Amino acid sequence: MKHSPDRLFAQPLAEVPDFTFNEDVARVFPDMIKRSVPGYPTIVENIGVLAAQFAQPGTRLYDLGCSLGAVSQALRRHVRAEGCRVIAVDNSPAMLERCREYLHAQDAMFQELLRVETIEADILALELEPASLVAMNFTLQFIPPERRLELLGRIRQVLLPGGALILSEKLRFADAEEQALLGDLHVAFKRANGYSELEIAQKRSAIENVMKPDSLDEHRQRLQAAGFRKVLPWFQCLNFVSLIALP
Ligand SMILES: C[S@@+](CC[C@H](N)C(=O)[O-])C[C@H]1O[C@@H](n2cnc3c(N)ncnc32)[C@H](O)[C@@H]1O
Ligand SMILES: O=C(O)C(=O)C[C@]1(C(=O)O)C=C[C@@H](O)C=C1
């Protein structure tokens, strides 16, 4: 599959539009997310490894906000429980079209083992069914904050005993000094990955109205309010974290 380097914000824009997961973003997304999210390849691969410990035979594994299906592909590489089915959901037609192509390319190796169904839908409107694993890799931060508890509550309701939610998010920090330092370190990460000051600034203004990160405390409290009994971070790199939440 052909994907291109991310130069979406390289030229000065008269006005920076709000960030959306459109065709332009879908085309450069593998490069964009790898250069923007510290630890992304490690997180994705290890979601597969963790999922293999929670997946139960004959159950559903959800990948909510699947984008190009990186997590679904990792699930296929690692989960060995019999008769599981991956349900990959995204509301961006551009993302989902490419996701289907990538998964199709992987079918030859894994179709027998782990079937994948892709669904173009708003996860807030989707009827969830019983599942042993739900992964939301950098998706909740794009859900309107006032809808997050309700969504997590519905996920908690469908999770089977012994299952898990794996939730990865960008973090904000209540402490101003921590916020400033980790924000600066994240900018340094982007710079080290070849983004210019202009690209970093324009991406920030594109994303600030659409992506609303929470603090780790807010995540813990909300997950507990949604009925999860245990929340444990298994990965953090700078201001990006991944949590395991147990029903
Ligand atoms: C940062 S990307 C996720 C990256 C992906 N999980 C991965 O690991 O490569 C966020 C995705 O969530 C999707 N999304 C945002 N809001 C959504 C919603 N309400 N319903 C379904 N998908 C949504 C976006 O279209 C986008 O593809
Ligand atoms: O915080 C940023 O600047 C990011 O680029 C983060 C982030 C994300 O966490 O999902 C935002 C959107 C992009 O699609 C990829 C990465």
PDB file of C-alpha atoms and ligand atoms in Angstrom:
ATOM      1  CA  MET A   1       0.000   0.000   0.000  1.00  0.00           C
ATOM      2  CA  LYS A   2       1.331   3.422  -0.892  1.00  0.00           C
ATOM      3  CA  HIS A   3       1.557   5.930   1.908  1.00  0.00           C
ATOM      4  CA  SER A   4       3.271   9.266   1.833  1.00  0.00           C
ATOM      5  CA  PRO A   5       5.350  11.385   4.199  1.00  0.00           C
ATOM      6  CA  ASP A   6       3.333  13.855   6.282  1.00  0.00           C
ATOM      7  CA  ARG A   7       3.835  17.351   4.880  1.00  0.00           C
ATOM      8  CA  LEU A   8       0.263  18.503   5.548  1.00  0.00           C
ATOM      9  CA  PHE A   9       1.305  21.491   7.641  1.00  0.00           C
ATOM     10  CA  ALA A  10       4.655  22.250   5.976  1.00  0.00           C
ATOM     11  CA  GLN A  11       3.494  25.332   4.030  1.00  0.00           C
ATOM     12  CA  PRO A  12       2.114  28.458   5.727  1.00  0.00           C
ATOM     13  CA  LEU A  13      -1.696  28.367   5.723  1.00  0.00           C
ATOM     14  CA  ALA A  14      -3.682  31.619   5.669  1.00  0.00           C
ATOM     15  CA  GLU A  15      -6.104  30.010   8.066  1.00  0.00           C
ATOM     16  CA  VAL A  16      -5.536  26.646   9.754  1.00  0.00           C
ATOM     17  CA  PRO A  17      -8.737  24.577   9.482  1.00  0.00           C
ATOM     18  CA  ASP A  18      -9.821  22.245  12.277  1.00  0.00           C
ATOM     19  CA  PHE A  19      -8.182  18.830  12.014  1.00  0.00           C
ATOM     20  CA  THR A  20     -10.341  16.091  10.466  1.00  0.00           C
ATOM     21  CA  PHE A  21      -9.612  12.501   9.512  1.00  0.00           C
ATOM     22  CA  ASN A  22     -10.078  13.154   5.800  1.00  0.00           C
ATOM     23  CA  GLU A  23      -8.457  11.701   2.683  1.00  0.00           C
ATOM     24  CA  ASP A  24      -5.317  13.870   3.019  1.00  0.00           C
ATOM     25  CA  VAL A  25      -4.775  12.714   6.599  1.00  0.00           C
ATOM     26  CA  ALA A  26      -5.542   9.072   5.770  1.00  0.00           C
ATOM     27  CA  ARG A  27      -2.879   9.119   3.025  1.00  0.00           C
ATOM     28  CA  VAL A  28      -0.090  10.223   5.403  1.00  0.00           C
ATOM     29  CA  PHE A  29      -1.423   8.764   8.660  1.00  0.00           C
ATOM     30  CA  PRO A  30       1.152   5.975   9.272  1.00  0.00           C
ATOM     31  CA  ASP A  31       3.968   8.520   8.975  1.00  0.00           C
ATOM     32  CA  MET A  32       2.073  11.216  10.937  1.00  0.00           C
ATOM     33  CA  ILE A  33       1.204   9.104  13.946  1.00  0.00           C
ATOM     34  CA  LYS A  34       4.637   7.456  14.185  1.00  0.00           C
ATOM     35  CA  ARG A  35       6.362  10.870  14.161  1.00  0.00           C
ATOM     36  CA  SER A  36       3.801  12.473  16.521  1.00  0.00           C
ATOM     37  CA  VAL A  37       3.113   9.897  19.227  1.00  0.00           C
ATOM     38  CA  PRO A  38       6.150   8.796  21.233  1.00  0.00           C
ATOM     39  CA  GLY A  39       6.076   5.027  21.643  1.00  0.00           C
ATOM     40  CA  TYR A  40       3.339   4.437  19.053  1.00  0.00           C
ATOM     41  CA  PRO A  41       4.907   1.337  17.378  1.00  0.00           C
ATOM     42  CA  THR A  42       5.613  -0.213  20.817  1.00  0.00           C
ATOM     43  CA  ILE A  43       2.085   0.512  22.009  1.00  0.00           C
ATOM     44  CA  VAL A  44       0.451  -0.979  18.905  1.00  0.00           C
ATOM     45  CA  GLU A  45       2.504  -4.171  18.857  1.00  0.00           C
ATOM     46  CA  ASN A  46       2.070  -4.739  22.589  1.00  0.00           C
ATOM     47  CA  ILE A  47      -1.681  -4.204  22.469  1.00  0.00           C
ATOM     48  CA  GLY A  48      -1.577  -7.411  20.433  1.00  0.00           C
ATOM     49  CA  VAL A  49       0.553  -9.114  23.090  1.00  0.00           C
ATOM     50  CA  LEU A  50      -1.695  -7.935  25.961  1.00  0.00           C
ATOM     51  CA  ALA A  51      -4.864  -8.756  24.057  1.00  0.00           C
ATOM     52  CA  ALA A  52      -3.693 -12.332  23.636  1.00  0.00           C
ATOM     53  CA  GLN A  53      -3.855 -12.666  27.443  1.00  0.00           C
ATOM     54  CA  PHE A  54      -7.457 -11.433  27.660  1.00  0.00           C
ATOM     55  CA  ALA A  55      -9.019 -12.769  24.459  1.00  0.00           C
ATOM     56  CA  GLN A  56     -11.390 -15.662  25.061  1.00  0.00           C
ATOM     57  CA  PRO A  57     -12.293 -18.252  22.417  1.00  0.00           C
ATOM     58  CA  GLY A  58     -15.288 -17.424  20.273  1.00  0.00           C
ATOM     59  CA  THR A  59     -15.620 -13.796  21.407  1.00  0.00           C
ATOM     60  CA  ARG A  60     -15.436 -10.349  19.831  1.00  0.00           C
ATOM     61  CA  LEU A  61     -12.408  -8.058  20.027  1.00  0.00           C
ATOM     62  CA  TYR A  62     -13.228  -4.416  19.282  1.00  0.00           C
ATOM     63  CA  ASP A  63     -10.829  -1.881  17.769  1.00  0.00           C
ATOM     64  CA  LEU A  64     -12.743   1.388  18.252  1.00  0.00           C
ATOM     65  CA  GLY A  65     -11.480   4.320  16.169  1.00  0.00           C
ATOM     66  CA  CYS A  66      -9.377   1.892  14.148  1.00  0.00           C
ATOM     67  CA  SER A  67      -8.063   4.407  11.560  1.00  0.00           C
ATOM     68  CA  LEU A  68      -5.962   2.271   9.203  1.00  0.00           C
ATOM     69  CA  GLY A  69      -6.341  -0.819  11.390  1.00  0.00           C
ATOM     70  CA  ALA A  70      -2.869  -0.908  12.963  1.00  0.00           C
ATOM     71  CA  VAL A  71      -4.294  -2.372  16.204  1.00  0.00           C
ATOM     72  CA  SER A  72      -6.496  -4.861  14.337  1.00  0.00           C
ATOM     73  CA  GLN A  73      -3.402  -6.043  12.485  1.00  0.00           C
ATOM     74  CA  ALA A  74      -1.496  -6.445  15.774  1.00  0.00           C
ATOM     75  CA  LEU A  75      -4.422  -8.443  17.210  1.00  0.00           C
ATOM     76  CA  ARG A  76      -4.189 -10.746  14.215  1.00  0.00           C
ATOM     77  CA  ARG A  77      -0.451 -11.211  14.739  1.00  0.00           C
ATOM     78  CA  HIS A  78      -0.768 -12.162  18.411  1.00  0.00           C
ATOM     79  CA  VAL A  79      -4.187 -13.509  19.417  1.00  0.00           C
ATOM     80  CA  ARG A  80      -4.358 -17.303  19.173  1.00  0.00           C
ATOM     81  CA  ALA A  81      -7.680 -17.995  20.954  1.00  0.00           C
ATOM     82  CA  GLU A  82      -9.954 -19.921  18.591  1.00  0.00           C
ATOM     83  CA  GLY A  83     -12.901 -18.422  16.805  1.00  0.00           C
ATOM     84  CA  CYS A  84     -12.371 -14.791  17.815  1.00  0.00           C
ATOM     85  CA  ARG A  85     -13.553 -12.003  15.575  1.00  0.00           C
ATOM     86  CA  VAL A  86     -12.112  -8.492  15.343  1.00  0.00           C
ATOM     87  CA  ILE A  87     -14.619  -5.679  14.867  1.00  0.00           C
ATOM     88  CA  ALA A  88     -12.816  -2.570  13.592  1.00  0.00           C
ATOM     89  CA  VAL A  89     -14.901   0.605  13.750  1.00  0.00           C
ATOM     90  CA  ASP A  90     -14.261   4.132  12.470  1.00  0.00           C
ATOM     91  CA  ASN A  91     -16.493   6.965  11.277  1.00  0.00           C
ATOM     92  CA  SER A  92     -14.026   8.294   8.695  1.00  0.00           C
ATOM     93  CA  PRO A  93     -14.802   6.849   5.234  1.00  0.00           C
ATOM     94  CA  ALA A  94     -11.282   7.756   4.022  1.00  0.00           C
ATOM     95  CA  MET A  95      -9.652   5.877   6.905  1.00  0.00           C
ATOM     96  CA  LEU A  96     -11.931   2.886   6.640  1.00  0.00           C
ATOM     97  CA  GLU A  97     -11.447   2.464   2.905  1.00  0.00           C
ATOM     98  CA  ARG A  98      -7.679   2.240   3.366  1.00  0.00           C
ATOM     99  CA  CYS A  99      -8.096   0.128   6.489  1.00  0.00           C
ATOM    100  CA  ARG A 100      -9.987  -2.472   4.439  1.00  0.00           C
ATOM    101  CA  GLU A 101      -7.199  -2.525   1.847  1.00  0.00           C
ATOM    102  CA  TYR A 102      -4.512  -3.053   4.497  1.00  0.00           C
ATOM    103  CA  LEU A 103      -6.493  -5.807   6.211  1.00  0.00           C
ATOM    104  CA  HIS A 104      -7.203  -7.486   2.911  1.00  0.00           C
ATOM    105  CA  ALA A 105      -3.453  -7.516   2.199  1.00  0.00           C
ATOM    106  CA  GLN A 106      -2.997  -9.290   5.550  1.00  0.00           C
ATOM    107  CA  ASP A 107      -5.805 -11.817   4.918  1.00  0.00           C
ATOM    108  CA  ALA A 108      -3.608 -14.389   3.202  1.00  0.00           C
ATOM    109  CA  MET A 109      -1.738 -14.931   6.465  1.00  0.00           C
ATOM    110  CA  PHE A 110      -4.386 -14.484   9.124  1.00  0.00           C
ATOM    111  CA  GLN A 111      -7.934 -14.845   7.773  1.00  0.00           C
ATOM    112  CA  GLU A 112      -8.297 -18.408   9.046  1.00  0.00           C
ATOM    113  CA  LEU A 113      -7.096 -17.394  12.476  1.00  0.00           C
ATOM    114  CA  LEU A 114      -8.854 -14.117  13.138  1.00  0.00           C
ATOM    115  CA  ARG A 115     -11.546 -12.711  10.900  1.00  0.00           C
ATOM    116  CA  VAL A 116     -11.990  -8.947  10.788  1.00  0.00           C
ATOM    117  CA  GLU A 117     -15.204  -7.085  10.177  1.00  0.00           C
ATOM    118  CA  THR A 118     -14.932  -3.353   9.449  1.00  0.00           C
ATOM    119  CA  ILE A 119     -17.820  -1.064  10.326  1.00  0.00           C
ATOM    120  CA  GLU A 120     -18.175   2.569   9.277  1.00  0.00           C
ATOM    121  CA  ALA A 121     -20.014   4.043  12.240  1.00  0.00           C
ATOM    122  CA  ASP A 122     -19.958   6.587  15.010  1.00  0.00           C
ATOM    123  CA  ILE A 123     -18.923   4.599  18.080  1.00  0.00           C
ATOM    124  CA  LEU A 124     -21.329   6.736  20.121  1.00  0.00           C
ATOM    125  CA  ALA A 125     -24.220   5.350  18.072  1.00  0.00           C
ATOM    126  CA  LEU A 126     -22.969   1.797  17.583  1.00  0.00           C
ATOM    127  CA  GLU A 127     -24.688  -1.004  19.462  1.00  0.00           C
ATOM    128  CA  LEU A 128     -21.872  -2.880  21.201  1.00  0.00           C
ATOM    129  CA  GLU A 129     -22.092  -6.619  21.769  1.00  0.00           C
ATOM    130  CA  PRO A 130     -20.368  -8.846  24.334  1.00  0.00           C
ATOM    131  CA  ALA A 131     -16.586  -8.772  23.915  1.00  0.00           C
ATOM    132  CA  SER A 132     -13.508 -10.031  25.741  1.00  0.00           C
ATOM    133  CA  LEU A 133     -11.344  -7.135  24.561  1.00  0.00           C
ATOM    134  CA  VAL A 134     -11.937  -3.521  23.608  1.00  0.00           C
ATOM    135  CA  ALA A 135      -9.031  -1.386  22.350  1.00  0.00           C
ATOM    136  CA  MET A 136      -9.306   2.374  21.993  1.00  0.00           C
ATOM    137  CA  ASN A 137      -5.920   3.572  20.813  1.00  0.00           C
ATOM    138  CA  PHE A 138      -5.947   7.401  20.848  1.00  0.00           C
ATOM    139  CA  THR A 139      -9.666   7.618  20.072  1.00  0.00           C
ATOM    140  CA  LEU A 140     -11.385   8.701  23.322  1.00  0.00           C
ATOM    141  CA  GLN A 141      -9.591  12.071  23.183  1.00  0.00           C
ATOM    142  CA  PHE A 142     -11.601  12.877  20.025  1.00  0.00           C
ATOM    143  CA  ILE A 143     -14.967  12.043  21.631  1.00  0.00           C
ATOM    144  CA  PRO A 144     -16.823  15.079  23.065  1.00  0.00           C
ATOM    145  CA  PRO A 145     -15.829  15.151  26.771  1.00  0.00           C
ATOM    146  CA  GLU A 146     -19.464  15.090  27.948  1.00  0.00           C
ATOM    147  CA  ARG A 147     -20.033  11.775  26.088  1.00  0.00           C
ATOM    148  CA  ARG A 148     -16.946   9.929  27.346  1.00  0.00           C
ATOM    149  CA  LEU A 149     -18.421   8.494  30.558  1.00  0.00           C
ATOM    150  CA  GLU A 150     -21.476   7.159  28.762  1.00  0.00           C
ATOM    151  CA  LEU A 151     -19.281   5.465  26.120  1.00  0.00           C
ATOM    152  CA  LEU A 152     -17.018   3.873  28.739  1.00  0.00           C
ATOM    153  CA  GLY A 153     -20.098   2.739  30.663  1.00  0.00           C
ATOM    154  CA  ARG A 154     -21.416   0.949  27.576  1.00  0.00           C
ATOM    155  CA  ILE A 155     -18.013  -0.676  26.997  1.00  0.00           C
ATOM    156  CA  ARG A 156     -17.947  -1.824  30.636  1.00  0.00           C
ATOM    157  CA  GLN A 157     -21.425  -3.341  30.209  1.00  0.00           C
ATOM    158  CA  VAL A 158     -20.397  -5.518  27.253  1.00  0.00           C
ATOM    159  CA  LEU A 159     -17.011  -6.634  28.601  1.00  0.00           C
ATOM    160  CA  LEU A 160     -17.022 -10.285  29.603  1.00  0.00           C
ATOM    161  CA  PRO A 161     -15.566 -11.320  32.979  1.00  0.00           C
ATOM    162  CA  GLY A 162     -11.818 -11.767  32.526  1.00  0.00           C
ATOM    163  CA  GLY A 163     -11.777  -9.328  29.608  1.00  0.00           C
ATOM    164  CA  ALA A 164     -10.165  -5.877  29.403  1.00  0.00           C
ATOM    165  CA  LEU A 165     -10.300  -2.421  27.911  1.00  0.00           C
ATOM    166  CA  ILE A 166      -6.989  -1.102  26.607  1.00  0.00           C
ATOM    167  CA  LEU A 167      -7.124   2.685  26.437  1.00  0.00           C
ATOM    168  CA  SER A 168      -4.317   4.842  25.028  1.00  0.00           C
ATOM    169  CA  GLU A 169      -4.467   8.625  25.259  1.00  0.00           C
ATOM    170  CA  LYS A 170      -2.468  11.815  25.132  1.00  0.00           C
ATOM    171  CA  LEU A 171      -2.349  13.229  28.680  1.00  0.00           C
ATOM    172  CA  ARG A 172      -2.689  16.709  30.045  1.00  0.00           C
ATOM    173  CA  PHE A 173      -1.292  17.562  33.467  1.00  0.00           C
ATOM    174  CA  ALA A 174      -3.016  19.533  36.218  1.00  0.00           C
ATOM    175  CA  ASP A 175       0.358  20.776  37.460  1.00  0.00           C
ATOM    176  CA  ALA A 176       1.411  23.743  35.268  1.00  0.00           C
ATOM    177  CA  GLU A 177       5.123  22.954  35.457  1.00  0.00           C
ATOM    178  CA  GLU A 178       4.574  19.309  34.443  1.00  0.00           C
ATOM    179  CA  GLN A 179       2.284  20.373  31.613  1.00  0.00           C
ATOM    180  CA  ALA A 180       4.847  22.872  30.308  1.00  0.00           C
ATOM    181  CA  LEU A 181       7.793  20.470  30.578  1.00  0.00           C
ATOM    182  CA  LEU A 182       6.062  17.470  28.977  1.00  0.00           C
ATOM    183  CA  GLY A 183       4.592  19.734  26.295  1.00  0.00           C
ATOM    184  CA  ASP A 184       8.109  20.997  25.504  1.00  0.00           C
ATOM    185  CA  LEU A 185       9.518  17.477  25.494  1.00  0.00           C
ATOM    186  CA  HIS A 186       6.789  16.373  23.093  1.00  0.00           C
ATOM    187  CA  VAL A 187       7.705  19.277  20.788  1.00  0.00           C
ATOM    188  CA  ALA A 188      11.342  18.146  21.017  1.00  0.00           C
ATOM    189  CA  PHE A 189      10.213  14.636  20.008  1.00  0.00           C
ATOM    190  CA  LYS A 190       8.408  16.036  16.959  1.00  0.00           C
ATOM    191  CA  ARG A 191      11.393  18.203  16.025  1.00  0.00           C
ATOM    192  CA  ALA A 192      13.696  15.182  16.310  1.00  0.00           C
ATOM    193  CA  ASN A 193      11.345  13.414  13.892  1.00  0.00           C
ATOM    194  CA  GLY A 194      11.835  16.111  11.278  1.00  0.00           C
ATOM    195  CA  TYR A 195       8.858  18.409  11.866  1.00  0.00           C
ATOM    196  CA  SER A 196       9.594  22.139  11.496  1.00  0.00           C
ATOM    197  CA  GLU A 197       8.473  24.796  13.979  1.00  0.00           C
ATOM    198  CA  LEU A 198       5.813  25.844  11.434  1.00  0.00           C
ATOM    199  CA  GLU A 199       4.482  22.313  11.051  1.00  0.00           C
ATOM    200  CA  ILE A 200       4.358  21.853  14.821  1.00  0.00           C
ATOM    201  CA  ALA A 201       2.573  25.175  15.391  1.00  0.00           C
ATOM    202  CA  GLN A 202       0.026  24.717  12.583  1.00  0.00           C
ATOM    203  CA  LYS A 203      -0.755  21.120  13.632  1.00  0.00           C
ATOM    204  CA  ARG A 204      -1.267  22.336  17.208  1.00  0.00           C
ATOM    205  CA  SER A 205      -3.780  24.974  16.146  1.00  0.00           C
ATOM    206  CA  ALA A 206      -5.550  22.484  13.834  1.00  0.00           C
ATOM    207  CA  ILE A 207      -5.958  19.976  16.633  1.00  0.00           C
ATOM    208  CA  GLU A 208      -6.679  22.097  19.705  1.00  0.00           C
ATOM    209  CA  ASN A 209     -10.423  22.432  19.066  1.00  0.00           C
ATOM    210  CA  VAL A 210     -10.988  18.773  18.238  1.00  0.00           C
ATOM    211  CA  MET A 211      -8.731  16.807  20.581  1.00  0.00           C
ATOM    212  CA  LYS A 212      -9.292  17.314  24.302  1.00  0.00           C
ATOM    213  CA  PRO A 213      -6.885  15.289  26.460  1.00  0.00           C
ATOM    214  CA  ASP A 214      -7.667  14.463  30.093  1.00  0.00           C
ATOM    215  CA  SER A 215      -5.308  13.991  33.032  1.00  0.00           C
ATOM    216  CA  LEU A 216      -4.457  10.523  34.342  1.00  0.00           C
ATOM    217  CA  ASP A 217      -6.586  11.257  37.439  1.00  0.00           C
ATOM    218  CA  GLU A 218      -9.572  12.179  35.251  1.00  0.00           C
ATOM    219  CA  HIS A 219      -9.153   8.914  33.337  1.00  0.00           C
ATOM    220  CA  ARG A 220      -8.953   6.854  36.522  1.00  0.00           C
ATOM    221  CA  GLN A 221     -11.989   8.539  38.058  1.00  0.00           C
ATOM    222  CA  ARG A 222     -14.077   8.261  34.912  1.00  0.00           C
ATOM    223  CA  LEU A 223     -13.151   4.617  34.353  1.00  0.00           C
ATOM    224  CA  GLN A 224     -14.084   3.852  37.949  1.00  0.00           C
ATOM    225  CA  ALA A 225     -17.354   5.770  37.570  1.00  0.00           C
ATOM    226  CA  ALA A 226     -18.032   3.667  34.457  1.00  0.00           C
ATOM    227  CA  GLY A 227     -17.715   0.532  36.599  1.00  0.00           C
ATOM    228  CA  PHE A 228     -14.142  -0.597  35.983  1.00  0.00           C
ATOM    229  CA  ARG A 229     -12.669  -2.033  39.168  1.00  0.00           C
ATOM    230  CA  LYS A 230      -8.975  -1.720  38.328  1.00  0.00           C
ATOM    231  CA  VAL A 231      -7.025   0.719  36.169  1.00  0.00           C
ATOM    232  CA  LEU A 232      -3.347   0.177  35.520  1.00  0.00           C
ATOM    233  CA  PRO A 233      -0.980   2.068  33.259  1.00  0.00           C
ATOM    234  CA  TRP A 234       1.195  -0.382  31.333  1.00  0.00           C
ATOM    235  CA  PHE A 235       3.039   2.154  29.145  1.00  0.00           C
ATOM    236  CA  GLN A 236       3.904   5.821  29.280  1.00  0.00           C
ATOM    237  CA  CYS A 237       6.246   7.825  27.088  1.00  0.00           C
ATOM    238  CA  LEU A 238       6.263  11.575  27.770  1.00  0.00           C
ATOM    239  CA  ASN A 239       2.635  12.772  27.646  1.00  0.00           C
ATOM    240  CA  PHE A 240       1.208   9.614  26.061  1.00  0.00           C
ATOM    241  CA  VAL A 241      -0.124   6.760  28.153  1.00  0.00           C
ATOM    242  CA  SER A 242      -1.786   3.407  27.678  1.00  0.00           C
ATOM    243  CA  LEU A 243      -4.001   1.893  30.387  1.00  0.00           C
ATOM    244  CA  ILE A 244      -5.478  -1.512  31.081  1.00  0.00           C
ATOM    245  CA  ALA A 245      -8.945  -1.223  32.655  1.00  0.00           C
ATOM    246  CA  LEU A 246     -10.463  -4.359  34.142  1.00  0.00           C
ATOM    247  CA  PRO A 247     -14.201  -4.961  34.565  1.00  0.00           C
TER     248      PRO A 247
HETATM  249  C1  LIG B   1      -5.778   9.034  16.397  1.00  0.00           C
HETATM  250  S1  LIG B   1      -6.851   8.093  15.435  1.00  0.00           S
HETATM  251  C2  LIG B   1      -6.711   6.420  16.071  1.00  0.00           C
HETATM  252  C3  LIG B   1      -5.456   5.694  15.705  1.00  0.00           C
HETATM  253  C4  LIG B   1      -5.605   4.178  15.596  1.00  0.00           C
HETATM  254  N1  LIG B   1      -6.405   3.617  16.661  1.00  0.00           N
HETATM  255  C5  LIG B   1      -4.254   3.532  15.544  1.00  0.00           C
HETATM  256  O1  LIG B   1      -3.878   2.864  16.511  1.00  0.00           O
HETATM  257  O2  LIG B   1      -3.552   3.708  14.523  1.00  0.00           O
HETATM  258  C6  LIG B   1      -8.499   8.433  15.941  1.00  0.00           C
HETATM  259  C7  LIG B   1      -9.535   7.758  15.057  1.00  0.00           C
HETATM  260  O3  LIG B   1     -10.785   7.798  15.721  1.00  0.00           O
HETATM  261  C8  LIG B   1     -11.781   8.013  14.746  1.00  0.00           C
HETATM  262  N2  LIG B   1     -12.954   8.574  15.427  1.00  0.00           N
HETATM  263  C9  LIG B   1     -13.050   9.765  16.073  1.00  0.00           C
HETATM  264  N3  LIG B   1     -14.300   9.918  16.581  1.00  0.00           N
HETATM  265  C10 LIG B   1     -14.988   8.798  16.247  1.00  0.00           C
HETATM  266  C11 LIG B   1     -16.330   8.359  16.467  1.00  0.00           C
HETATM  267  N4  LIG B   1     -17.193   9.118  17.150  1.00  0.00           N
HETATM  268  N5  LIG B   1     -16.699   7.171  15.976  1.00  0.00           N
HETATM  269  C12 LIG B   1     -15.836   6.400  15.273  1.00  0.00           C
HETATM  270  N6  LIG B   1     -14.550   6.755  15.038  1.00  0.00           N
HETATM  271  C13 LIG B   1     -14.133   7.941  15.516  1.00  0.00           C
HETATM  272  C14 LIG B   1     -11.144   8.952  13.734  1.00  0.00           C
HETATM  273  O4  LIG B   1     -11.802   8.910  12.486  1.00  0.00           O
HETATM  274  C15 LIG B   1      -9.723   8.422  13.698  1.00  0.00           C
HETATM  275  O5  LIG B   1      -9.535   7.502  12.651  1.00  0.00           O
HETATM  276  O1  LIG B   2      -0.583  15.827  20.029  1.00  0.00           O
HETATM  277  C1  LIG B   2      -0.313  15.861  18.850  1.00  0.00           C
HETATM  278  O2  LIG B   2       0.213  16.828  18.343  1.00  0.00           O
HETATM  279  C2  LIG B   2      -0.589  14.722  18.014  1.00  0.00           C
HETATM  280  O3  LIG B   2      -0.233  14.772  16.899  1.00  0.00           O
HETATM  281  C3  LIG B   2      -1.292  13.591  18.602  1.00  0.00           C
HETATM  282  C4  LIG B   2      -2.173  12.783  17.721  1.00  0.00           C
HETATM  283  C5  LIG B   2      -2.884  11.751  18.595  1.00  0.00           C
HETATM  284  O4  LIG B   2      -2.573  11.635  19.767  1.00  0.00           O
HETATM  285  O5  LIG B   2      -3.756  11.074  18.084  1.00  0.00           O
HETATM  286  C6  LIG B   2      -3.182  13.591  17.096  1.00  0.00           C
HETATM  287  C7  LIG B   2      -3.596  13.438  15.846  1.00  0.00           C
HETATM  288  C8  LIG B   2      -2.813  12.706  14.872  1.00  0.00           C
HETATM  289  O6  LIG B   2      -3.628  12.010  14.100  1.00  0.00           O
HETATM  290  C9  LIG B   2      -1.777  11.889  15.456  1.00  0.00           C
HETATM  291  C10 LIG B   2      -1.390  12.055  16.736  1.00  0.00           C
END
